[in-house]
Every structure is written in structure tokens, then in C-alpha cells.
CSV table of C-alpha atoms in Angstrom, one decimal:
chain,number,residue,atom,x,y,z
J,16,ASP,CA,42.9,-85.8,-0.7
J,17,ALA,CA,39.7,-87.8,0.2
J,18,GLY,CA,40.0,-91.1,2.1
J,19,VAL,CA,38.0,-94.0,1.4
J,20,ILE,CA,34.3,-92.9,1.9
J,21,GLN,CA,31.5,-95.1,3.2
J,22,SER,CA,27.8,-94.3,3.7
J,23,PRO,CA,25.7,-94.4,5.9
J,24,ARG,CA,27.8,-94.2,9.1
J,25,HIS,CA,25.3,-95.7,11.1
J,26,GLU,CA,22.1,-97.8,10.0
J,27,VAL,CA,19.4,-99.4,12.2
J,28,THR,CA,17.0,-101.7,10.5
J,29,GLU,CA,14.6,-104.3,11.5
J,30,MET,CA,15.1,-108.0,10.8
J,31,GLY,CA,13.8,-108.8,7.3
J,32,GLN,CA,14.8,-105.5,5.8
J,33,GLU,CA,17.2,-104.8,2.9
J,34,VAL,CA,20.4,-103.1,3.7
J,35,THR,CA,22.7,-101.4,1.3
J,36,LEU,CA,26.1,-100.1,2.3
J,37,ARG,CA,28.1,-98.0,0.0
J,38,CYS,CA,31.7,-97.2,-0.7
J,39,LYS,CA,33.8,-94.9,-2.7
J,40,PRO,CA,37.5,-95.8,-2.8
J,41,ILE,CA,40.2,-93.6,-3.0
J,42,SER,CA,40.7,-92.4,-6.5
J,43,GLY,CA,43.2,-94.3,-8.4
J,44,HIS,CA,43.0,-97.3,-6.4
J,45,ASN,CA,42.2,-100.5,-8.3
J,46,SER,CA,41.5,-103.0,-5.5
J,47,LEU,CA,38.7,-102.8,-3.2
J,48,PHE,CA,37.9,-104.8,0.0
J,49,TRP,CA,34.7,-105.2,2.2
J,50,TYR,CA,35.4,-106.3,5.9
J,51,ARG,CA,33.1,-107.1,8.7
J,52,GLN,CA,34.4,-106.5,12.3
J,53,THR,CA,32.7,-108.0,15.3
J,54,MET,CA,33.6,-108.8,18.9
J,55,MET,CA,33.4,-112.4,18.4
J,56,ARG,CA,34.9,-112.9,15.1
J,57,GLY,CA,37.4,-109.8,14.7
J,58,LEU,CA,37.9,-108.3,11.3
J,59,GLU,CA,37.1,-110.6,8.5
J,60,LEU,CA,37.3,-110.0,4.6
J,61,LEU,CA,34.0,-110.4,2.8
J,62,ILE,CA,34.9,-109.9,-0.6
J,63,TYR,CA,37.8,-108.4,-2.8
J,64,PHE,CA,37.4,-106.6,-6.1
J,65,ASN,CA,40.4,-106.0,-8.4
J,66,ASN,CA,39.8,-103.6,-11.4
J,67,ASN,CA,36.0,-103.8,-10.5
J,68,VAL,CA,36.0,-107.6,-10.8
J,69,PRO,CA,35.1,-109.8,-7.8
J,70,ILE,CA,38.3,-111.9,-7.2
J,71,ASP,CA,37.6,-113.6,-3.9
J,72,ASP,CA,34.2,-113.8,-2.3
J,73,SER,CA,34.8,-116.8,-0.1
J,74,GLY,CA,34.4,-114.9,2.7
J,75,MET,CA,30.7,-113.9,2.0
J,76,PRO,CA,28.5,-115.6,4.7
J,77,GLU,CA,25.7,-116.6,2.7
J,78,ASP,CA,23.4,-115.9,-0.2
J,79,ARG,CA,21.9,-112.8,1.5
J,80,PHE,CA,24.9,-111.1,1.1
J,81,SER,CA,26.0,-109.6,-2.4
J,82,ALA,CA,28.3,-107.0,-3.5
J,83,LYS,CA,28.7,-105.0,-6.7
J,84,MET,CA,31.5,-102.7,-8.1
J,85,PRO,CA,29.9,-101.2,-11.2
J,86,ASN,CA,32.6,-98.7,-11.9
J,87,ALA,CA,36.2,-97.8,-10.4
J,88,SER,CA,34.7,-95.3,-8.0
J,89,PHE,CA,31.7,-97.1,-6.2
J,90,SER,CA,30.9,-100.3,-4.7
J,91,THR,CA,27.9,-101.6,-2.7
J,92,LEU,CA,27.3,-104.3,-0.3
J,93,LYS,CA,23.8,-105.5,0.2
J,94,ILE,CA,22.2,-107.7,2.8
J,95,GLN,CA,19.0,-109.2,1.9
J,96,PRO,CA,17.1,-110.2,4.3
J,97,SER,CA,18.8,-108.9,7.3
J,98,GLU,CA,19.2,-110.7,10.4
J,99,PRO,CA,20.1,-109.7,13.9
J,100,ARG,CA,23.4,-111.4,13.7
J,101,ASP,CA,24.5,-109.3,10.7
J,102,SER,CA,25.1,-106.6,13.2
J,103,ALA,CA,28.5,-105.5,13.0
J,104,VAL,CA,30.9,-102.7,11.8
J,105,TYR,CA,31.6,-102.9,8.1
J,106,PHE,CA,34.7,-101.6,6.6
J,107,CYS,CA,35.6,-100.7,3.1
J,108,ALA,CA,39.2,-100.4,2.1
J,109,SER,CA,41.0,-99.8,-1.1
J,110,SER,CA,44.6,-100.1,-2.3
J,111,LEU,CA,46.9,-99.2,-5.4
J,112,GLY,CA,47.4,-102.7,-6.4
J,113,SER,CA,46.4,-106.3,-5.5
J,114,GLY,CA,47.7,-108.6,-2.9
J,115,ARG,CA,50.3,-108.3,-0.2
J,116,PHE,CA,52.5,-105.8,-1.7
J,117,TYR,CA,50.4,-102.9,-1.1
J,118,GLU,CA,48.7,-101.4,2.1
J,119,GLN,CA,45.0,-101.0,2.4
J,120,TYR,CA,43.4,-97.8,3.3
J,121,PHE,CA,40.3,-98.1,5.4
J,122,GLY,CA,36.9,-96.1,5.5
J,123,PRO,CA,35.4,-94.9,8.5
J,124,GLY,CA,33.1,-98.1,8.6
J,125,THR,CA,29.4,-98.4,8.6
J,126,ARG,CA,27.9,-99.4,12.0
J,127,LEU,CA,24.9,-101.9,11.3
J,128,THR,CA,22.4,-102.8,14.0
J,129,VAL,CA,19.6,-105.3,13.0
J,130,THR,CA,16.8,-105.4,15.6
C,21,ALA,CA,44.9,-122.1,13.8
C,22,GLN,CA,45.4,-118.4,14.1
C,23,LYS,CA,47.8,-116.9,11.7
C,24,VAL,CA,48.4,-113.8,13.7
C,25,THR,CA,48.2,-113.9,17.7
C,26,GLN,CA,48.1,-110.8,19.8
C,27,ALA,CA,48.5,-112.4,23.0
C,28,GLN,CA,47.8,-109.0,25.0
C,29,THR,CA,43.9,-108.3,25.0
C,30,GLU,CA,44.5,-105.1,27.0
C,31,ILE,CA,47.2,-102.9,28.4
C,32,SER,CA,47.0,-99.8,30.6
C,33,VAL,CA,50.2,-97.5,31.0
C,34,VAL,CA,50.7,-94.3,32.3
C,35,GLU,CA,51.4,-91.5,30.1
C,36,LYS,CA,55.2,-91.0,29.2
C,37,GLU,CA,55.9,-94.7,29.9
C,38,ASP,CA,57.0,-96.9,27.2
C,39,VAL,CA,55.0,-99.8,25.9
C,40,THR,CA,55.5,-102.9,23.6
C,41,LEU,CA,52.7,-104.6,21.8
C,42,ASP,CA,53.5,-108.2,20.8
C,43,CYS,CA,52.6,-109.9,17.7
C,44,VAL,CA,53.5,-113.4,16.6
C,45,TYR,CA,52.4,-114.9,13.3
C,46,GLU,CA,52.5,-118.2,11.4
C,47,THR,CA,53.1,-119.0,7.9
C,48,ARG,CA,54.9,-121.3,5.7
C,49,ASP,CA,55.7,-118.8,3.1
C,50,THR,CA,59.0,-117.3,2.6
C,51,THR,CA,57.6,-114.1,1.1
C,52,TYR,CA,55.2,-112.5,3.3
C,53,TYR,CA,54.1,-108.9,4.5
C,54,LEU,CA,53.3,-107.7,8.2
C,55,PHE,CA,51.4,-104.9,8.9
C,56,TRP,CA,50.4,-102.8,11.9
C,57,TYR,CA,47.1,-100.7,12.1
C,58,LYS,CA,45.7,-98.3,14.7
C,59,GLN,CA,41.9,-98.3,15.6
C,60,PRO,CA,41.3,-95.1,17.6
C,61,PRO,CA,38.1,-94.6,19.4
C,62,SER,CA,36.5,-93.0,16.3
C,63,GLY,CA,36.6,-96.3,14.7
C,64,GLU,CA,38.7,-96.0,11.6
C,65,LEU,CA,41.5,-98.2,10.8
C,66,VAL,CA,44.6,-96.3,10.3
C,67,PHE,CA,47.8,-97.9,8.4
C,68,LEU,CA,51.0,-97.6,10.5
C,69,ILE,CA,53.7,-99.6,8.8
C,70,ARG,CA,54.2,-102.5,6.3
C,71,ARG,CA,57.4,-104.6,6.4
C,72,ASN,CA,58.3,-107.4,4.1
C,73,SER,CA,59.8,-110.9,5.0
C,74,PHE,CA,63.3,-110.1,3.6
C,75,ASP,CA,63.8,-107.1,5.6
C,76,GLU,CA,64.5,-107.6,9.3
C,77,GLN,CA,65.9,-104.1,10.0
C,78,ASN,CA,64.2,-102.5,12.8
C,79,GLU,CA,62.2,-99.3,11.9
C,80,ILE,CA,61.8,-96.2,13.9
C,81,SER,CA,59.1,-93.5,13.1
C,82,GLY,CA,59.1,-90.7,15.6
C,83,ARG,CA,57.8,-92.5,19.1
C,84,TYR,CA,57.0,-95.6,17.2
C,85,SER,CA,59.5,-98.4,16.6
C,86,TRP,CA,59.0,-102.0,15.2
C,87,ASN,CA,61.1,-105.0,16.0
C,88,PHE,CA,60.8,-107.8,13.3
C,89,GLN,CA,62.4,-111.2,14.3
C,90,LYS,CA,62.0,-114.0,12.0
C,91,SER,CA,63.7,-116.4,14.2
C,92,THR,CA,60.7,-115.8,16.6
C,93,SER,CA,57.9,-115.2,13.8
C,94,SER,CA,57.5,-112.0,16.0
C,95,PHE,CA,56.7,-108.4,14.8
C,96,ASN,CA,56.4,-106.3,17.9
C,97,PHE,CA,55.5,-102.7,18.3
C,98,THR,CA,56.8,-100.2,20.8
C,99,ILE,CA,55.5,-96.8,21.7
C,100,THR,CA,58.1,-94.6,23.5
C,101,ALA,CA,56.9,-91.9,25.9
C,102,SER,CA,53.1,-92.8,25.5
C,103,GLN,CA,50.5,-90.1,25.2
C,104,VAL,CA,47.0,-90.1,25.7
C,105,VAL,CA,46.3,-90.0,22.1
C,106,ASP,CA,47.8,-93.4,21.6
C,107,SER,CA,44.8,-94.9,23.2
C,108,ALA,CA,43.5,-97.3,20.8
C,109,VAL,CA,43.2,-100.7,19.4
C,110,TYR,CA,46.2,-101.9,17.5
C,111,PHE,CA,46.1,-104.6,15.0
C,112,CYS,CA,48.9,-106.7,13.7
C,113,ALA,CA,48.0,-108.4,10.3
C,114,LEU,CA,49.6,-110.7,7.8
C,115,SER,CA,49.6,-111.0,4.0
C,116,GLU,CA,50.9,-114.3,2.6
C,117,THR,CA,52.0,-115.0,-1.1
C,118,GLY,CA,49.0,-115.3,-3.4
C,119,ALA,CA,46.8,-114.0,-0.9
C,120,ASN,CA,44.5,-111.2,-1.5
C,121,ASN,CA,43.5,-110.2,2.1
C,122,LEU,CA,45.0,-109.5,5.2
C,123,PHE,CA,44.9,-111.9,8.3
C,124,PHE,CA,44.5,-109.7,11.4
C,125,GLY,CA,45.0,-110.6,14.9
C,126,THR,CA,42.4,-109.9,17.6
C,127,GLY,CA,44.0,-106.6,18.5
C,128,THR,CA,45.5,-105.1,21.7
C,129,ARG,CA,43.6,-102.3,23.5
C,130,LEU,CA,45.9,-99.8,24.7
C,131,THR,CA,45.0,-97.2,27.2
C,132,VAL,CA,47.2,-94.4,28.2
C,133,ILE,CA,46.3,-92.7,31.5
C,134,PRO,CA,47.1,-89.2,31.9
């Protein structure tokens, strides 16, 4: 079975440009999570969807970040405009259910570099 | 305050040695889950184990074993007879009642030297 799929795997962009990261969760999973990993802050949750509905977006850094989940098999994380401090690895994860009862399965990540 | 503390930033061992990765957590909840994830050099996060707060039995899976002790709020991970393929960053994580996300520790980088 395919795991969580993320694209692109690497993205290099200039400051001020729009960046869109994509995620396809594991089929049948109804929860989706976006995380950001940096050396300074470690792994941080950005936003969490359950049944395509955003449940908790308190981790989204600022208005430049937005996320959507138009259907059960696709989600995007958009940064507009991008800044150098957004450089990080962005992970998408999915799970069978919500909350603590289910383990999350992570995608390979998107390494974003903003110059 | 950190909910999950992994005090060991980096550990190096020689192949075939046993190694224990420490994890100490902090929560006021009586119901919670603890997790271990592995992040190999390729970058993906691989789920290893989930334990709930009511199950303190130690668990063994091949060369991996986990020791959960509520009295000390610890959930330590031991690799027996380590192999080069075990080289990775290992993360401990906590999920609390009502929480949607995982609180990750800062990770322990394990290097197994051949």
C-alpha cells in the first residue's frame, strides 16, 4: 500500500514567492496533520484536519500560511509570500482517527529553502 | 515547560552494543499515549510503537524493547545488539487527553559505528 505522498520533495524559491506543498494521505485515513521541522524548534504541528475540516490551526505561524483539504485524498499548504525563516522540512501525516488513539504515518517531507 | 524531554542529544555506540534512549514526559492527564518514531538519514518519520498510560508492561519487538514506568514518567527505548541500520534520530512523543497532535521531544541522534 502507498504511504503518505508529498510533493515536491525539494523546493527552492526566492523570498516573496508563493509556495504550495501537496499531500496525499493514506487511503481510508480521516485525519491529516501538517508539521514543520527545524533545528531550532524541532517538530511543530501547524494544522490538523479531521474529515477534511480544519480542527486546530493554532500552530499556523501567521497569515502568510494557509492550508486546505478539498477532499479526503488531497491537502495543500501554501505560503504567500515566503520568507527565509520559512525554510524547513514540512511533513504531512495521516491517521485512521482523531486524537491520541491512533498512530500517525508521516510522508517523506518537503525540504523548503527560501533564499 | 517541555512536555517531552530527551536529554541525550547524541549517542554513539559500536555495532553489537546495546543502547538505551531515554524519554521523560510531563503531563497532568491520567489518560495519555506515548510514542517512539525513528527518522533515518532519508528523512521520513517511521512509527515504532504506541503505548497507553494504563499499560505499563514492557514490550519487546525483535531487538527493540521499551520500558514504561509511570512512577518516574519515563518511556525508555533499548536497542539490543545495535546495527549500522539503526543509525537515525529517534523521537519520543506524547499525546494527551483531548489533544489532537503529538508533542515531540527534541530527538536523540544515534550513530552506530561498524
